[in-house]
Amino acid sequence: PRSRGLGDVYKRQVQLVVHVAANSSYPCGYEVREVVEVRVQDDLQTKMSVGQPVSVALDAFPGVKFDGSISAIPRTIVSQTGQTVRIPDATIDVDFDRDGVVMGMLARVNITLQVKDDVMKVPLSALKDLNERTFVETVVNEQRRSLPVVTGIRSDSEVEILSGLEEGQMIFTAP
């Protein structure tokens, strides 16, 4: 599935670490990094890792994708006093190689968490949930029937069917 999130573009200062020769002056400066902070649903956070590539789109630049990578994942920190602090956002470092990117722009982030080839999939709108079971509606012996299915990974619009349907079987979807 893809994790899609909305975030905002931020610029933050990070101290540079520079190695210098013993007899030269110590250069100290700051680098401004462009980052996107994005909230990711809890059940997908365990599939994320630092360094994982992401794709970022800004509404102000239709059709343009910017490359980035995860620099921090959502985490829980316990302070020295024992207080638990939850940091719910992932931080994405992005190379915005275009003029006009400013703080506060809406960013759409795509993080590919898992990829499977050659799977049976149906539109998400075809699924019906009832009593913790998942069904699709189909035609069996010329009658509309609900068939239980086992689902796998899902995207924003489709879901993998692991069992319960056969390839080519007609299903009904919600409008």
mmCIF file with all atom_site columns, C-alpha atoms in Angstrom:
data_model
loop_
_atom_site.group_PDB
_atom_site.id
_atom_site.type_symbol
_atom_site.label_atom_id
_atom_site.label_alt_id
_atom_site.label_comp_id
_atom_site.label_asym_id
_atom_site.label_entity_id
_atom_site.label_seq_id
_atom_site.pdbx_PDB_ins_code
_atom_site.Cartn_x
_atom_site.Cartn_y
_atom_site.Cartn_z
_atom_site.occupancy
_atom_site.B_iso_or_equiv
_atom_site.pdbx_formal_charge
_atom_site.auth_seq_id
_atom_site.auth_comp_id
_atom_site.auth_asym_id
_atom_site.auth_atom_id
_atom_site.pdbx_PDB_model_num
ATOM 1   C CA . PRO A 1 1   ? 0.000   0.000   0.000   1.00 0.00 ? 1   PRO A CA 1
ATOM 2   C CA . ARG A 1 2   ? 0.939   3.572   -0.296  1.00 0.00 ? 2   ARG A CA 1
ATOM 3   C CA . SER A 1 3   ? 0.756   5.778   2.696   1.00 0.00 ? 3   SER A CA 1
ATOM 4   C CA . ARG A 1 4   ? -0.614  9.089   1.602   1.00 0.00 ? 4   ARG A CA 1
ATOM 5   C CA . GLY A 1 5   ? -0.404  12.013  3.882   1.00 0.00 ? 5   GLY A CA 1
ATOM 6   C CA . LEU A 1 6   ? -0.748  15.714  3.775   1.00 0.00 ? 6   LEU A CA 1
ATOM 7   C CA . GLY A 1 7   ? 1.998   17.782  5.316   1.00 0.00 ? 7   GLY A CA 1
ATOM 8   C CA . ASP A 1 8   ? 3.439   21.244  5.329   1.00 0.00 ? 8   ASP A CA 1
ATOM 9   C CA . VAL A 1 9   ? 6.803   22.421  4.079   1.00 0.00 ? 9   VAL A CA 1
ATOM 10  C CA . TYR A 1 10  ? 9.097   23.644  6.840   1.00 0.00 ? 10  TYR A CA 1
ATOM 11  C CA . LYS A 1 11  ? 12.587  25.049  6.905   1.00 0.00 ? 11  LYS A CA 1
ATOM 12  C CA . ARG A 1 12  ? 14.609  24.390  10.002  1.00 0.00 ? 12  ARG A CA 1
ATOM 13  C CA . GLN A 1 13  ? 18.165  25.078  11.016  1.00 0.00 ? 13  GLN A CA 1
ATOM 14  C CA . VAL A 1 14  ? 20.518  22.249  11.717  1.00 0.00 ? 14  VAL A CA 1
ATOM 15  C CA . GLN A 1 15  ? 24.054  22.750  12.955  1.00 0.00 ? 15  GLN A CA 1
ATOM 16  C CA . LEU A 1 16  ? 26.702  21.573  10.518  1.00 0.00 ? 16  LEU A CA 1
ATOM 17  C CA . VAL A 1 17  ? 29.506  19.323  11.694  1.00 0.00 ? 17  VAL A CA 1
ATOM 18  C CA . VAL A 1 18  ? 32.705  20.194  9.854   1.00 0.00 ? 18  VAL A CA 1
ATOM 19  C CA . HIS A 1 19  ? 36.156  18.599  10.154  1.00 0.00 ? 19  HIS A CA 1
ATOM 20  C CA . VAL A 1 20  ? 39.041  21.096  9.888   1.00 0.00 ? 20  VAL A CA 1
ATOM 21  C CA . ALA A 1 21  ? 42.821  20.942  10.083  1.00 0.00 ? 21  ALA A CA 1
ATOM 22  C CA . ALA A 1 22  ? 44.387  21.613  13.493  1.00 0.00 ? 22  ALA A CA 1
ATOM 23  C CA . ASN A 1 23  ? 45.934  24.968  12.557  1.00 0.00 ? 23  ASN A CA 1
ATOM 24  C CA . SER A 1 24  ? 42.946  26.506  10.776  1.00 0.00 ? 24  SER A CA 1
ATOM 25  C CA . SER A 1 25  ? 40.018  28.389  12.203  1.00 0.00 ? 25  SER A CA 1
ATOM 26  C CA . TYR A 1 26  ? 36.905  26.374  13.056  1.00 0.00 ? 26  TYR A CA 1
ATOM 27  C CA . PRO A 1 27  ? 34.183  27.107  10.516  1.00 0.00 ? 27  PRO A CA 1
ATOM 28  C CA . CYS A 1 28  ? 30.779  27.019  12.103  1.00 0.00 ? 28  CYS A CA 1
ATOM 29  C CA . GLY A 1 29  ? 27.581  27.676  10.243  1.00 0.00 ? 29  GLY A CA 1
ATOM 30  C CA . TYR A 1 30  ? 24.071  26.550  9.683   1.00 0.00 ? 30  TYR A CA 1
ATOM 31  C CA . GLU A 1 31  ? 22.460  24.739  6.829   1.00 0.00 ? 31  GLU A CA 1
ATOM 32  C CA . VAL A 1 32  ? 18.819  25.301  6.037   1.00 0.00 ? 32  VAL A CA 1
ATOM 33  C CA . ARG A 1 33  ? 17.122  21.988  5.208   1.00 0.00 ? 33  ARG A CA 1
ATOM 34  C CA . GLU A 1 34  ? 13.732  21.736  3.600   1.00 0.00 ? 34  GLU A CA 1
ATOM 35  C CA . VAL A 1 35  ? 11.536  19.196  5.331   1.00 0.00 ? 35  VAL A CA 1
ATOM 36  C CA . VAL A 1 36  ? 7.952   18.026  5.240   1.00 0.00 ? 36  VAL A CA 1
ATOM 37  C CA . GLU A 1 37  ? 6.324   16.805  8.424   1.00 0.00 ? 37  GLU A CA 1
ATOM 38  C CA . VAL A 1 38  ? 3.495   14.357  7.840   1.00 0.00 ? 38  VAL A CA 1
ATOM 39  C CA . ARG A 1 39  ? 1.134   12.343  10.052  1.00 0.00 ? 39  ARG A CA 1
ATOM 40  C CA . VAL A 1 40  ? 0.997   8.633   9.135   1.00 0.00 ? 40  VAL A CA 1
ATOM 41  C CA . GLN A 1 41  ? -1.698  6.299   10.440  1.00 0.00 ? 41  GLN A CA 1
ATOM 42  C CA . ASP A 1 42  ? -0.498  4.149   13.357  1.00 0.00 ? 42  ASP A CA 1
ATOM 43  C CA . ASP A 1 43  ? -0.779  0.735   11.705  1.00 0.00 ? 43  ASP A CA 1
ATOM 44  C CA . LEU A 1 44  ? 1.545   1.784   8.856   1.00 0.00 ? 44  LEU A CA 1
ATOM 45  C CA . GLN A 1 45  ? 4.286   3.368   10.972  1.00 0.00 ? 45  GLN A CA 1
ATOM 46  C CA . THR A 1 46  ? 6.037   0.067   11.695  1.00 0.00 ? 46  THR A CA 1
ATOM 47  C CA . LYS A 1 47  ? 6.642   -0.378  7.956   1.00 0.00 ? 47  LYS A CA 1
ATOM 48  C CA . MET A 1 48  ? 8.564   2.901   7.695   1.00 0.00 ? 48  MET A CA 1
ATOM 49  C CA . SER A 1 49  ? 12.320  3.296   8.099   1.00 0.00 ? 49  SER A CA 1
ATOM 50  C CA . VAL A 1 50  ? 14.824  6.144   8.147   1.00 0.00 ? 50  VAL A CA 1
ATOM 51  C CA . GLY A 1 51  ? 16.346  6.598   4.691   1.00 0.00 ? 51  GLY A CA 1
ATOM 52  C CA . GLN A 1 52  ? 13.313  5.155   2.895   1.00 0.00 ? 52  GLN A CA 1
ATOM 53  C CA . PRO A 1 53  ? 12.657  7.041   -0.373  1.00 0.00 ? 53  PRO A CA 1
ATOM 54  C CA . VAL A 1 54  ? 9.486   9.089   -0.792  1.00 0.00 ? 54  VAL A CA 1
ATOM 55  C CA . SER A 1 55  ? 7.846   11.170  -3.486  1.00 0.00 ? 55  SER A CA 1
ATOM 56  C CA . VAL A 1 56  ? 6.474   14.613  -2.648  1.00 0.00 ? 56  VAL A CA 1
ATOM 57  C CA . ALA A 1 57  ? 4.106   16.755  -4.711  1.00 0.00 ? 57  ALA A CA 1
ATOM 58  C CA . LEU A 1 58  ? 3.241   20.375  -3.996  1.00 0.00 ? 58  LEU A CA 1
ATOM 59  C CA . ASP A 1 59  ? -0.154  21.705  -5.073  1.00 0.00 ? 59  ASP A CA 1
ATOM 60  C CA . ALA A 1 60  ? 1.588   24.846  -6.322  1.00 0.00 ? 60  ALA A CA 1
ATOM 61  C CA . PHE A 1 61  ? 3.541   22.766  -8.885  1.00 0.00 ? 61  PHE A CA 1
ATOM 62  C CA . PRO A 1 62  ? 1.022   20.448  -10.616 1.00 0.00 ? 62  PRO A CA 1
ATOM 63  C CA . GLY A 1 63  ? 2.582   17.320  -12.132 1.00 0.00 ? 63  GLY A CA 1
ATOM 64  C CA . VAL A 1 64  ? 5.989   17.880  -10.509 1.00 0.00 ? 64  VAL A CA 1
ATOM 65  C CA . LYS A 1 65  ? 7.389   15.229  -8.149  1.00 0.00 ? 65  LYS A CA 1
ATOM 66  C CA . PHE A 1 66  ? 10.211  15.949  -5.725  1.00 0.00 ? 66  PHE A CA 1
ATOM 67  C CA . ASP A 1 67  ? 12.430  13.200  -4.323  1.00 0.00 ? 67  ASP A CA 1
ATOM 68  C CA . GLY A 1 68  ? 12.984  12.867  -0.628  1.00 0.00 ? 68  GLY A CA 1
ATOM 69  C CA . SER A 1 69  ? 13.685  10.402  2.136   1.00 0.00 ? 69  SER A CA 1
ATOM 70  C CA . ILE A 1 70  ? 12.434  9.744   5.639   1.00 0.00 ? 70  ILE A CA 1
ATOM 71  C CA . SER A 1 71  ? 14.756  11.344  8.193   1.00 0.00 ? 71  SER A CA 1
ATOM 72  C CA . ALA A 1 72  ? 12.674  10.655  11.329  1.00 0.00 ? 72  ALA A CA 1
ATOM 73  C CA . ILE A 1 73  ? 9.780   8.295   12.002  1.00 0.00 ? 73  ILE A CA 1
ATOM 74  C CA . PRO A 1 74  ? 6.957   8.758   14.520  1.00 0.00 ? 74  PRO A CA 1
ATOM 75  C CA . ARG A 1 75  ? 8.201   7.798   17.948  1.00 0.00 ? 75  ARG A CA 1
ATOM 76  C CA . THR A 1 76  ? 7.619   7.850   21.668  1.00 0.00 ? 76  THR A CA 1
ATOM 77  C CA . ILE A 1 77  ? 10.246  9.336   23.948  1.00 0.00 ? 77  ILE A CA 1
ATOM 78  C CA . VAL A 1 78  ? 10.522  8.856   27.717  1.00 0.00 ? 78  VAL A CA 1
ATOM 79  C CA . SER A 1 79  ? 12.165  11.832  29.438  1.00 0.00 ? 79  SER A CA 1
ATOM 80  C CA . GLN A 1 80  ? 14.561  11.621  32.396  1.00 0.00 ? 80  GLN A CA 1
ATOM 81  C CA . THR A 1 81  ? 11.622  12.447  34.652  1.00 0.00 ? 81  THR A CA 1
ATOM 82  C CA . GLY A 1 82  ? 9.652   9.499   33.258  1.00 0.00 ? 82  GLY A CA 1
ATOM 83  C CA . GLN A 1 83  ? 7.221   11.600  31.233  1.00 0.00 ? 83  GLN A CA 1
ATOM 84  C CA . THR A 1 84  ? 6.165   9.959   27.965  1.00 0.00 ? 84  THR A CA 1
ATOM 85  C CA . VAL A 1 85  ? 6.086   12.233  24.930  1.00 0.00 ? 85  VAL A CA 1
ATOM 86  C CA . ARG A 1 86  ? 4.598   11.060  21.625  1.00 0.00 ? 86  ARG A CA 1
ATOM 87  C CA . ILE A 1 87  ? 6.009   12.579  18.424  1.00 0.00 ? 87  ILE A CA 1
ATOM 88  C CA . PRO A 1 88  ? 3.365   11.531  15.886  1.00 0.00 ? 88  PRO A CA 1
ATOM 89  C CA . ASP A 1 89  ? 4.827   12.997  12.702  1.00 0.00 ? 89  ASP A CA 1
ATOM 90  C CA . ALA A 1 90  ? 7.348   11.544  10.270  1.00 0.00 ? 90  ALA A CA 1
ATOM 91  C CA . THR A 1 91  ? 9.927   14.000  8.940   1.00 0.00 ? 91  THR A CA 1
ATOM 92  C CA . ILE A 1 92  ? 10.792  13.879  5.250   1.00 0.00 ? 92  ILE A CA 1
ATOM 93  C CA . ASP A 1 93  ? 13.923  15.575  3.896   1.00 0.00 ? 93  ASP A CA 1
ATOM 94  C CA . VAL A 1 94  ? 13.176  16.822  0.386   1.00 0.00 ? 94  VAL A CA 1
ATOM 95  C CA . ASP A 1 95  ? 15.311  18.258  -2.384  1.00 0.00 ? 95  ASP A CA 1
ATOM 96  C CA . PHE A 1 96  ? 13.043  21.018  -3.707  1.00 0.00 ? 96  PHE A CA 1
ATOM 97  C CA . ASP A 1 97  ? 15.111  21.835  -6.785  1.00 0.00 ? 97  ASP A CA 1
ATOM 98  C CA . ARG A 1 98  ? 12.791  24.590  -7.949  1.00 0.00 ? 98  ARG A CA 1
ATOM 99  C CA . ASP A 1 99  ? 12.427  28.272  -7.087  1.00 0.00 ? 99  ASP A CA 1
ATOM 100 C CA . GLY A 1 100 ? 9.164   29.329  -5.481  1.00 0.00 ? 100 GLY A CA 1
ATOM 101 C CA . VAL A 1 101 ? 8.915   26.708  -2.735  1.00 0.00 ? 101 VAL A CA 1
ATOM 102 C CA . VAL A 1 102 ? 7.975   28.517  0.462   1.00 0.00 ? 102 VAL A CA 1
ATOM 103 C CA . MET A 1 103 ? 7.081   27.509  3.995   1.00 0.00 ? 103 MET A CA 1
ATOM 104 C CA . GLY A 1 104 ? 3.455   26.553  4.540   1.00 0.00 ? 104 GLY A CA 1
ATOM 105 C CA . MET A 1 105 ? 2.776   25.065  1.100   1.00 0.00 ? 105 MET A CA 1
ATOM 106 C CA . LEU A 1 106 ? 0.575   21.970  1.073   1.00 0.00 ? 106 LEU A CA 1
ATOM 107 C CA . ALA A 1 107 ? 2.645   18.851  0.393   1.00 0.00 ? 107 ALA A CA 1
ATOM 108 C CA . ARG A 1 108 ? 1.272   15.475  -0.690  1.00 0.00 ? 108 ARG A CA 1
ATOM 109 C CA . VAL A 1 109 ? 3.589   12.665  0.342   1.00 0.00 ? 109 VAL A CA 1
ATOM 110 C CA . ASN A 1 110 ? 3.670   9.138   -1.155  1.00 0.00 ? 110 ASN A CA 1
ATOM 111 C CA . ILE A 1 111 ? 5.598   6.517   0.787   1.00 0.00 ? 111 ILE A CA 1
ATOM 112 C CA . THR A 1 112 ? 5.647   3.091   -0.834  1.00 0.00 ? 112 THR A CA 1
ATOM 113 C CA . LEU A 1 113 ? 5.473   0.634   2.047   1.00 0.00 ? 113 LEU A CA 1
ATOM 114 C CA . GLN A 1 114 ? 4.997   -2.619  0.149   1.00 0.00 ? 114 GLN A CA 1
ATOM 115 C CA . VAL A 1 115 ? 4.806   -3.720  -3.491  1.00 0.00 ? 115 VAL A CA 1
ATOM 116 C CA . LYS A 1 116 ? 3.347   -6.984  -4.819  1.00 0.00 ? 116 LYS A CA 1
ATOM 117 C CA . ASP A 1 117 ? 3.157   -8.072  -8.440  1.00 0.00 ? 117 ASP A CA 1
ATOM 118 C CA . ASP A 1 118 ? 0.579   -10.290 -10.142 1.00 0.00 ? 118 ASP A CA 1
ATOM 119 C CA . VAL A 1 119 ? -2.151  -10.089 -7.488  1.00 0.00 ? 119 VAL A CA 1
ATOM 120 C CA . MET A 1 120 ? -5.936  -10.274 -7.702  1.00 0.00 ? 120 MET A CA 1
ATOM 121 C CA . LYS A 1 121 ? -7.339  -6.906  -6.727  1.00 0.00 ? 121 LYS A CA 1
ATOM 122 C CA . VAL A 1 122 ? -10.730 -5.218  -6.595  1.00 0.00 ? 122 VAL A CA 1
ATOM 123 C CA . PRO A 1 123 ? -11.838 -1.621  -6.102  1.00 0.00 ? 123 PRO A CA 1
ATOM 124 C CA . LEU A 1 124 ? -12.021 -0.678  -2.421  1.00 0.00 ? 124 LEU A CA 1
ATOM 125 C CA . SER A 1 125 ? -15.655 0.313   -3.014  1.00 0.00 ? 125 SER A CA 1
ATOM 126 C CA . ALA A 1 126 ? -16.505 -3.368  -3.703  1.00 0.00 ? 126 ALA A CA 1
ATOM 127 C CA . LEU A 1 127 ? -15.821 -4.392  -0.089  1.00 0.00 ? 127 LEU A CA 1
ATOM 128 C CA . LYS A 1 128 ? -18.566 -4.722  2.517   1.00 0.00 ? 128 LYS A CA 1
ATOM 129 C CA . ASP A 1 129 ? -17.700 -5.204  6.203   1.00 0.00 ? 129 ASP A CA 1
ATOM 130 C CA . LEU A 1 130 ? -20.103 -6.899  8.605   1.00 0.00 ? 130 LEU A CA 1
ATOM 131 C CA . ASN A 1 131 ? -19.366 -8.374  12.049  1.00 0.00 ? 131 ASN A CA 1
ATOM 132 C CA . GLU A 1 132 ? -15.594 -8.249  11.539  1.00 0.00 ? 132 GLU A CA 1
ATOM 133 C CA . ARG A 1 133 ? -15.855 -10.130 8.229   1.00 0.00 ? 133 ARG A CA 1
ATOM 134 C CA . THR A 1 134 ? -15.307 -8.785  4.732   1.00 0.00 ? 134 THR A CA 1
ATOM 135 C CA . PHE A 1 135 ? -17.523 -9.584  1.748   1.00 0.00 ? 135 PHE A CA 1
ATOM 136 C CA . VAL A 1 136 ? -17.922 -8.745  -1.920  1.00 0.00 ? 136 VAL A CA 1
ATOM 137 C CA . GLU A 1 137 ? -21.190 -9.019  -3.793  1.00 0.00 ? 137 GLU A CA 1
ATOM 138 C CA . THR A 1 138 ? -21.203 -11.212 -6.879  1.00 0.00 ? 138 THR A CA 1
ATOM 139 C CA . VAL A 1 139 ? -23.561 -13.326 -8.991  1.00 0.00 ? 139 VAL A CA 1
ATOM 140 C CA . VAL A 1 140 ? -23.823 -17.053 -8.189  1.00 0.00 ? 140 VAL A CA 1
ATOM 141 C CA . ASN A 1 141 ? -26.348 -19.188 -10.138 1.00 0.00 ? 141 ASN A CA 1
ATOM 142 C CA . GLU A 1 142 ? -27.923 -15.999 -11.534 1.00 0.00 ? 142 GLU A CA 1
ATOM 143 C CA . GLN A 1 143 ? -28.524 -14.600 -8.023  1.00 0.00 ? 143 GLN A CA 1
ATOM 144 C CA . ARG A 1 144 ? -26.761 -11.788 -6.225  1.00 0.00 ? 144 ARG A CA 1
ATOM 145 C CA . ARG A 1 145 ? -24.740 -13.218 -3.309  1.00 0.00 ? 145 ARG A CA 1
ATOM 146 C CA . SER A 1 146 ? -22.311 -11.935 -0.695  1.00 0.00 ? 146 SER A CA 1
ATOM 147 C CA . LEU A 1 147 ? -19.095 -13.953 -0.672  1.00 0.00 ? 147 LEU A CA 1
ATOM 148 C CA . PRO A 1 148 ? -16.610 -13.745 2.207   1.00 0.00 ? 148 PRO A CA 1
ATOM 149 C CA . VAL A 1 149 ? -13.095 -12.750 1.117   1.00 0.00 ? 149 VAL A CA 1
ATOM 150 C CA . VAL A 1 150 ? -9.702  -12.488 2.755   1.00 0.00 ? 150 VAL A CA 1
ATOM 151 C CA . THR A 1 151 ? -7.918  -9.254  1.893   1.00 0.00 ? 151 THR A CA 1
ATOM 152 C CA . GLY A 1 152 ? -4.232  -8.355  1.712   1.00 0.00 ? 152 GLY A CA 1
ATOM 153 C CA . ILE A 1 153 ? -2.512  -5.055  1.108   1.00 0.00 ? 153 ILE A CA 1
ATOM 154 C CA . ARG A 1 154 ? -4.512  -2.045  0.025   1.00 0.00 ? 154 ARG A CA 1
ATOM 155 C CA . SER A 1 155 ? -3.965  1.291   -1.616  1.00 0.00 ? 155 SER A CA 1
ATOM 156 C CA . ASP A 1 156 ? -6.184  4.347   -1.554  1.00 0.00 ? 156 ASP A CA 1
ATOM 157 C CA . SER A 1 157 ? -8.431  2.816   -4.220  1.00 0.00 ? 157 SER A CA 1
ATOM 158 C CA . GLU A 1 158 ? -7.805  -0.952  -4.499  1.00 0.00 ? 158 GLU A CA 1
ATOM 159 C CA . VAL A 1 159 ? -7.407  -3.989  -2.249  1.00 0.00 ? 159 VAL A CA 1
ATOM 160 C CA . GLU A 1 160 ? -5.682  -7.327  -2.812  1.00 0.00 ? 160 GLU A CA 1
ATOM 161 C CA . ILE A 1 161 ? -7.917  -10.416 -2.584  1.00 0.00 ? 161 ILE A CA 1
ATOM 162 C CA . LEU A 1 162 ? -6.035  -13.386 -1.083  1.00 0.00 ? 162 LEU A CA 1
ATOM 163 C CA . SER A 1 163 ? -8.959  -15.830 -1.208  1.00 0.00 ? 163 SER A CA 1
ATOM 164 C CA . GLY A 1 164 ? -12.704 -16.037 -1.740  1.00 0.00 ? 164 GLY A CA 1
ATOM 165 C CA . LEU A 1 165 ? -12.896 -14.948 -5.383  1.00 0.00 ? 165 LEU A CA 1
ATOM 166 C CA . GLU A 1 166 ? -11.822 -16.471 -8.653  1.00 0.00 ? 166 GLU A CA 1
ATOM 167 C CA . GLU A 1 167 ? -10.224 -14.519 -11.459 1.00 0.00 ? 167 GLU A CA 1
ATOM 168 C CA . GLY A 1 168 ? -12.842 -13.231 -13.902 1.00 0.00 ? 168 GLY A CA 1
ATOM 169 C CA . GLN A 1 169 ? -15.730 -13.435 -11.444 1.00 0.00 ? 169 GLN A CA 1
ATOM 170 C CA . MET A 1 170 ? -18.124 -10.458 -11.731 1.00 0.00 ? 170 MET A CA 1
ATOM 171 C CA . ILE A 1 171 ? -18.447 -8.262  -8.646  1.00 0.00 ? 171 ILE A CA 1
ATOM 172 C CA . PHE A 1 172 ? -20.565 -5.255  -7.728  1.00 0.00 ? 172 PHE A CA 1
ATOM 173 C CA . THR A 1 173 ? -19.047 -1.977  -6.594  1.00 0.00 ? 173 THR A CA 1
ATOM 174 C CA . ALA A 1 174 ? -20.549 0.993   -4.846  1.00 0.00 ? 174 ALA A CA 1
ATOM 175 C CA . PRO A 1 175 ? -20.964 4.091   -7.017  1.00 0.00 ? 175 PRO A CA 1
#
